[in-house]
Amino acid sequence: MSGSFGRRDFIKAATAIVGGVIGVALGVPAIAYLIDPALRASAKEGWVPILKVEDAPVGKLVPFSFTRVQVNGWERTSTNFGGYVLRKSEDPNDMLILNSRCTHLGCTVNWKEDAQAFLCPCHDAKFGRDGEVLDGPPPKPLERFSEFRVSADGLIEIFFKAG
Amino acid sequence: MWKKAYEWLDERLGLNAMYTNLLDRPEPRGNWWNTLGSASLFLFIIQGLTGIFLTVYYTPSPDHAYDSVQYIMNGVAFGWLIRGIHHWGASLMVIVVFIHLLRVFFTASFKYPRELTWLIGIGLLITTLGMGFTGYLLPWHQMAFWATTVGTQIAGTVPFVGEFILKALRGGPELSALTLQRFFAAHIWMLPAVLAGLIGVHLFLIIKHGESHYPSQDE
């Protein structure tokens, strides 16, 4: 048997090759299966239409709200967001879009015309017309949606980022 | 360098002796029917591996079981492949184990000194069927639910202790979240542990006694 490729050698080689092919054919999908959630693009970001321009008169705070649906595996979670649009002039790009989520602990603030302020129901926080802190515990002014645009059919859209 | 490392390991682990005893042991005569035990072992390993991978996404709760299985099939990369192998491998394993039993029976391999190997083999068959029975409920679809309803009802017809068996299987009088959870526990922990233990003894006995040769005319 010296030097020649015998039956036992053939069986060994065939076992190694077939085993290797099966190992790769199963191993690669198995790894893809495991890391699949890490390879998914986050669907959190995107342009969200919030309001028609014509519904937001200049100089008036107009509330809006929208819902984002988050899909994690087989679970869908929807979260509501809200805010106020304030057009400062006729120029469609001259506007302020505030998030109505209080910067203290995340309650929703409401614009009160008589107080001329955003009031938070939770801890009496008070924000001014531009979202600046007037009174109460909030550490910083109301968040702004600074990336916005007006679409061709007259919709105000904001670029929504998660978090 | 590799040779030296191998020799160092062999001296301490006895790799060569293991190879000779496990893979290079004498066979009475080449016969494909004699490979069914190895095929069963291979299927057991495949079922174990794919099963471990399935638990990464599968959730054993009435709220999520069905959806998580659908997600494995349609959402996860190669989930259909992993579950497909587990699904078809399960049926194949029952078939292969049963044909293995028939072969041992027809070649009279269960006789002295291999009676214990045979008895443990029977235990392996029953445990394999138990794996099939418990695994069938886990997708939590209509077929699974009613199959288990009927299956546990059959167990409940045993005289005197039937009702006790039915409640013990279901975790209560009705099929519920408790049933799903205990079938899951049995399917991934208890029965596999029993299978692995019995397989270990089965293999030890096979290596100890060697393969049986076919009875000759005058035997």
XYZ file of C-alpha atoms in Angstrom:
382
model
C 0.000 0.000 0.000
C 3.062 2.228 0.253
C 2.702 5.385 -1.799
C -0.555 4.326 -3.406
C -3.934 5.872 -2.599
C -5.805 2.974 -1.052
C -9.437 2.389 -0.295
C -9.067 3.578 3.306
C -7.408 6.787 2.125
C -10.248 7.316 -0.310
C -12.864 6.842 2.421
C -11.006 9.237 4.708
C -10.639 11.893 2.021
C -14.260 11.500 0.910
C -15.468 11.808 4.503
C -13.382 14.942 5.033
C -14.567 16.558 1.782
C -18.256 15.708 2.176
C -18.124 16.682 5.848
C -16.441 19.956 4.957
C -19.037 20.775 2.304
C -21.895 20.013 4.717
C -20.147 22.022 7.442
C -19.790 25.093 5.226
C -23.280 24.723 3.717
C -24.765 24.720 7.214
C -22.227 26.864 9.051
C -22.490 29.954 6.869
C -26.328 30.148 7.016
C -26.117 29.483 10.768
C -23.866 32.507 11.281
C -26.086 34.672 9.042
C -29.095 33.476 11.068
C -27.452 34.522 14.325
C -26.225 37.963 13.301
C -29.269 38.807 11.150
C -30.742 41.436 13.542
C -27.423 43.304 13.579
C -27.407 43.551 9.776
C -30.799 45.197 9.469
C -30.911 48.851 8.505
C -32.564 50.925 11.173
C -35.903 52.131 9.834
C -36.125 54.835 12.466
C -34.956 57.791 10.400
C -36.947 59.426 7.685
C -38.983 62.377 6.470
C -42.334 62.669 8.233
C -45.130 64.904 6.921
C -46.710 66.782 9.818
C -48.893 69.626 8.548
C -50.090 71.526 5.483
C -48.413 74.903 5.174
C -51.823 76.535 4.638
C -52.995 75.216 8.019
C -50.214 77.081 9.826
C -50.885 80.825 9.745
C -47.928 83.104 10.266
C -47.349 84.018 13.902
C -49.565 81.317 15.366
C -48.498 78.180 17.248
C -50.144 75.220 15.568
C -50.027 71.781 17.199
C -49.291 68.608 15.250
C -48.764 64.979 16.082
C -47.543 61.864 14.333
C -46.978 58.208 15.115
C -43.888 56.180 14.407
C -44.138 52.413 14.236
C -41.099 50.473 15.296
C -40.840 46.826 14.219
C -38.653 44.608 16.375
C -38.818 41.029 15.174
C -42.497 40.089 15.374
C -43.397 42.982 17.658
C -44.670 46.362 16.485
C -44.450 49.268 18.877
C -46.029 52.571 17.967
C -44.960 55.760 19.656
C -46.733 59.088 19.452
C -44.854 62.326 18.987
C -46.186 65.851 18.986
C -45.094 69.421 18.714
C -45.889 72.927 17.549
C -45.163 74.771 14.333
C -44.581 78.514 14.473
C -44.190 80.302 11.140
C -42.276 83.486 11.700
C -42.890 85.027 8.283
C -44.351 84.273 4.841
C -41.072 82.642 3.865
C -41.805 78.912 4.123
C -38.310 78.257 5.419
C -38.639 80.748 8.251
C -40.284 78.644 10.887
C -39.723 77.070 14.234
C -40.808 73.492 14.924
C -40.784 72.497 18.572
C -41.078 69.070 20.132
C -43.726 69.151 22.855
C -41.863 66.623 24.956
C -40.798 68.325 28.177
C -37.037 68.235 28.635
C -37.439 67.508 32.325
C -39.086 64.085 32.490
C -40.814 63.723 29.147
C -44.412 64.766 29.804
C -46.242 66.570 27.014
C -46.352 70.351 27.294
C -49.314 72.413 26.032
C -49.453 75.942 24.750
C -51.641 78.156 26.961
C -52.702 81.317 25.212
C -53.550 83.220 28.416
C -50.219 82.398 30.044
C -48.334 82.905 26.754
C -46.275 79.851 27.661
C -45.939 76.090 27.213
C -47.004 74.539 30.495
C -46.032 71.089 31.621
C -48.721 69.311 33.706
C -46.215 67.248 35.647
C -43.934 69.657 37.494
C -45.147 73.113 36.485
C -42.391 73.690 33.987
C -42.881 76.761 31.844
C -41.397 77.361 28.394
C -41.618 80.508 26.285
C -42.785 80.919 22.701
C -39.432 79.840 21.278
C -39.117 76.942 23.681
C -36.828 78.692 26.130
C -37.129 77.755 29.819
C -39.066 80.357 31.807
C -39.636 78.544 35.049
C -39.489 75.139 36.729
C -37.093 72.196 36.697
C -36.270 71.626 32.966
C -32.516 71.558 32.296
C -32.747 72.835 28.713
C -35.157 74.430 26.259
C -37.693 72.444 24.240
C -36.120 70.391 21.499
C -36.364 71.694 17.955
C -36.918 69.738 14.783
C -34.286 71.733 12.946
C -34.257 69.674 9.745
C -37.465 70.425 7.892
C -38.645 71.152 4.371
C -41.812 72.055 2.536
C -42.742 69.506 -0.100
C -44.008 70.325 -3.586
C -47.625 69.710 -2.583
C -47.407 72.099 0.372
C -46.701 69.747 3.256
C -44.306 70.600 6.049
C -42.030 67.619 6.586
C -39.526 67.054 9.348
C -36.566 64.720 9.317
C -37.192 62.389 12.209
C -34.275 60.856 14.064
C -34.703 58.314 16.823
C -33.982 59.163 20.406
C 5.964 21.315 15.093
C 2.393 20.038 14.610
C 3.674 16.492 14.935
C 5.277 17.319 18.249
C 2.125 19.039 19.520
C 0.036 16.062 18.432
C 2.396 13.637 20.127
C 2.240 15.687 23.333
C -1.558 15.606 23.262
C -1.705 11.930 22.267
C 0.539 10.943 25.157
C -1.873 12.568 27.596
C -5.261 11.993 25.922
C -4.647 8.723 24.135
C -5.911 10.082 20.809
C -4.540 7.202 18.756
C -6.123 4.610 21.015
C -9.401 6.531 20.891
C -9.272 6.636 17.100
C -8.587 2.907 16.884
C -11.350 2.018 19.333
C -13.985 4.405 18.045
C -13.472 4.657 14.307
C -11.113 1.835 13.380
C -12.801 -1.029 15.157
C -13.353 -4.251 13.240
C -16.643 -4.754 11.425
C -17.991 -8.214 10.664
C -18.881 -7.382 7.066
C -19.719 -4.228 5.221
C -23.455 -3.687 5.148
C -25.380 -0.470 4.711
C -28.082 -1.571 7.148
C -25.414 -1.432 9.851
C -25.006 2.314 9.353
C -28.471 3.230 10.643
C -27.286 3.667 14.225
C -24.670 6.170 13.098
C -27.330 7.831 10.952
C -29.553 8.163 14.034
C -26.656 9.698 15.978
C -25.976 12.118 13.126
C -29.639 13.135 13.054
C -29.634 13.585 16.830
C -26.663 15.953 16.547
C -28.290 17.850 13.654
C -31.552 18.149 15.606
C -29.615 19.353 18.649
C -27.719 22.010 16.711
C -30.699 23.337 14.739
C -32.808 23.200 17.911
C -30.282 25.318 19.815
C -30.337 27.821 16.970
C -34.146 27.909 16.932
C -34.268 28.916 20.604
C -32.457 32.132 19.645
C -35.758 33.449 18.214
C -38.479 31.069 19.393
C -40.541 32.238 22.392
C -42.581 29.640 24.298
C -45.556 31.782 25.233
C -49.075 31.694 23.796
C -48.719 35.378 22.899
C -45.523 34.987 20.944
C -44.955 31.346 19.976
C -46.839 31.477 16.663
C -45.504 34.910 15.693
C -41.940 34.016 16.577
C -42.122 30.884 14.405
C -43.539 32.953 11.535
C -40.695 35.405 12.072
C -38.131 32.590 11.925
C -39.691 31.372 8.659
C -40.097 34.744 6.921
C -38.009 37.325 8.746
C -34.666 35.882 9.769
C -31.938 35.102 7.250
C -31.919 31.315 6.653
C -34.528 30.818 9.379
C -36.520 28.722 6.898
C -33.460 26.499 6.434
C -32.743 26.002 10.140
C -36.387 25.274 10.964
C -36.821 23.227 7.783
C -33.951 20.936 8.766
C -35.335 20.626 12.308
C -38.861 19.934 11.023
C -37.948 17.298 8.427
C -35.060 15.927 10.485
C -37.527 15.130 13.251
C -39.642 12.883 11.033
C -36.543 11.373 9.461
C -35.075 10.593 12.882
C -38.170 8.673 13.981
C -38.097 6.699 10.719
C -34.353 5.955 10.870
C -34.458 4.955 14.542
C -37.360 2.612 13.799
C -35.667 0.980 10.803
C -32.552 0.627 12.967
C -34.680 -1.245 15.484
C -36.085 -3.505 12.757
C -32.588 -4.300 11.474
C -31.382 -5.229 14.962
C -34.454 -7.400 15.386
C -34.162 -9.223 12.070
C -30.424 -9.868 12.439
C -31.023 -11.092 16.003
C -28.416 -8.623 17.243
C -30.332 -8.106 20.486
C -29.269 -11.516 21.845
C -26.575 -12.248 24.431
C -24.472 -10.287 25.304
C -26.308 -7.288 23.819
C -29.646 -7.429 25.654
C -28.901 -4.222 27.521
C -27.969 -2.400 24.319
C -31.380 -3.438 22.978
C -33.260 -2.319 26.099
C -31.522 1.047 26.107
C -32.312 1.274 22.408
C -36.005 0.849 23.267
C -35.592 3.709 25.751
C -34.013 5.767 22.979
C -36.959 5.033 20.659
C -39.501 6.062 23.304
C -37.561 9.231 24.143
C -37.299 10.077 20.439
C -41.087 9.705 20.130
C -41.412 11.945 23.207
C -39.289 14.545 21.451
C -41.637 14.361 18.469
C -44.726 14.655 20.671
C -43.480 17.640 22.695
C -41.935 19.415 19.698
C -45.174 19.189 17.736
C -46.959 21.598 20.102
C -44.336 24.338 20.006
C -45.404 26.183 16.781
C -48.724 26.780 18.575
C -50.850 26.732 15.454
C -54.250 25.019 15.154
C -52.777 21.681 14.125
C -50.310 21.713 17.010
C -52.940 22.743 19.536
C -55.484 20.096 18.556
C -52.920 17.354 18.068
C -51.751 17.893 21.635
C -55.336 18.138 22.879
C -56.063 14.733 21.358
C -52.693 13.252 22.330
C -53.035 14.191 25.980
C -56.660 13.011 25.939
C -55.502 9.585 24.794
C -53.050 9.509 27.701
C -56.002 10.463 29.902
C -57.908 7.255 29.068
C -55.548 5.144 31.191
C -57.646 3.457 33.911
C -57.532 4.995 37.412
C -54.501 7.291 36.903
C -55.619 8.693 33.521
C -56.856 12.004 34.835
C -53.685 12.481 36.845
C -51.513 11.787 33.770
C -53.582 14.188 31.666
C -53.252 16.975 34.240
C -49.542 16.290 34.705
C -48.970 16.471 30.938
C -51.076 19.594 30.451
C -50.082 21.303 33.676
C -53.775 21.529 34.537
C -57.105 20.321 33.187
C -56.909 22.447 30.016
C -54.278 23.117 27.372
C -52.744 26.432 28.397
C -49.597 28.506 28.670
C -48.459 25.994 31.284
C -48.735 23.183 28.726
C -46.664 25.073 26.189
C -44.021 25.947 28.763
C -43.661 22.421 30.138
C -43.615 20.866 26.681
C -40.872 23.343 25.803
C -38.911 22.442 28.955
C -39.317 18.734 28.201
C -38.384 19.257 24.552
C -35.200 21.248 25.042
C -33.931 20.152 28.499
C -35.325 16.959 29.952
C -35.732 14.658 26.966
C -32.473 15.727 25.264
C -30.617 15.109 28.535
C -32.167 11.630 28.765
C -31.367 10.996 25.085
C -27.761 12.115 25.454
C -27.266 9.953 28.548
C -28.811 6.864 26.968
C -26.853 7.403 23.741
C -23.654 7.498 25.799
C -24.394 4.128 27.418
C -25.630 2.688 24.096
C -22.383 3.667 22.354
C -20.255 2.427 25.228
C -21.937 -0.976 25.024
C -21.537 -1.124 21.248
C -17.830 -0.406 21.502
C -17.458 -2.834 24.410
C -19.172 -5.736 22.623
C -18.260 -4.861 19.057
C -20.627 -5.185 16.128
C -22.625 -8.372 16.018
C -22.077 -10.653 13.061
C -25.006 -12.170 11.233
C -26.128 -15.531 12.475
C -24.918 -18.361 10.252
C -27.061 -21.253 9.073
C -26.230 -23.564 11.953
C -26.728 -20.939 14.681
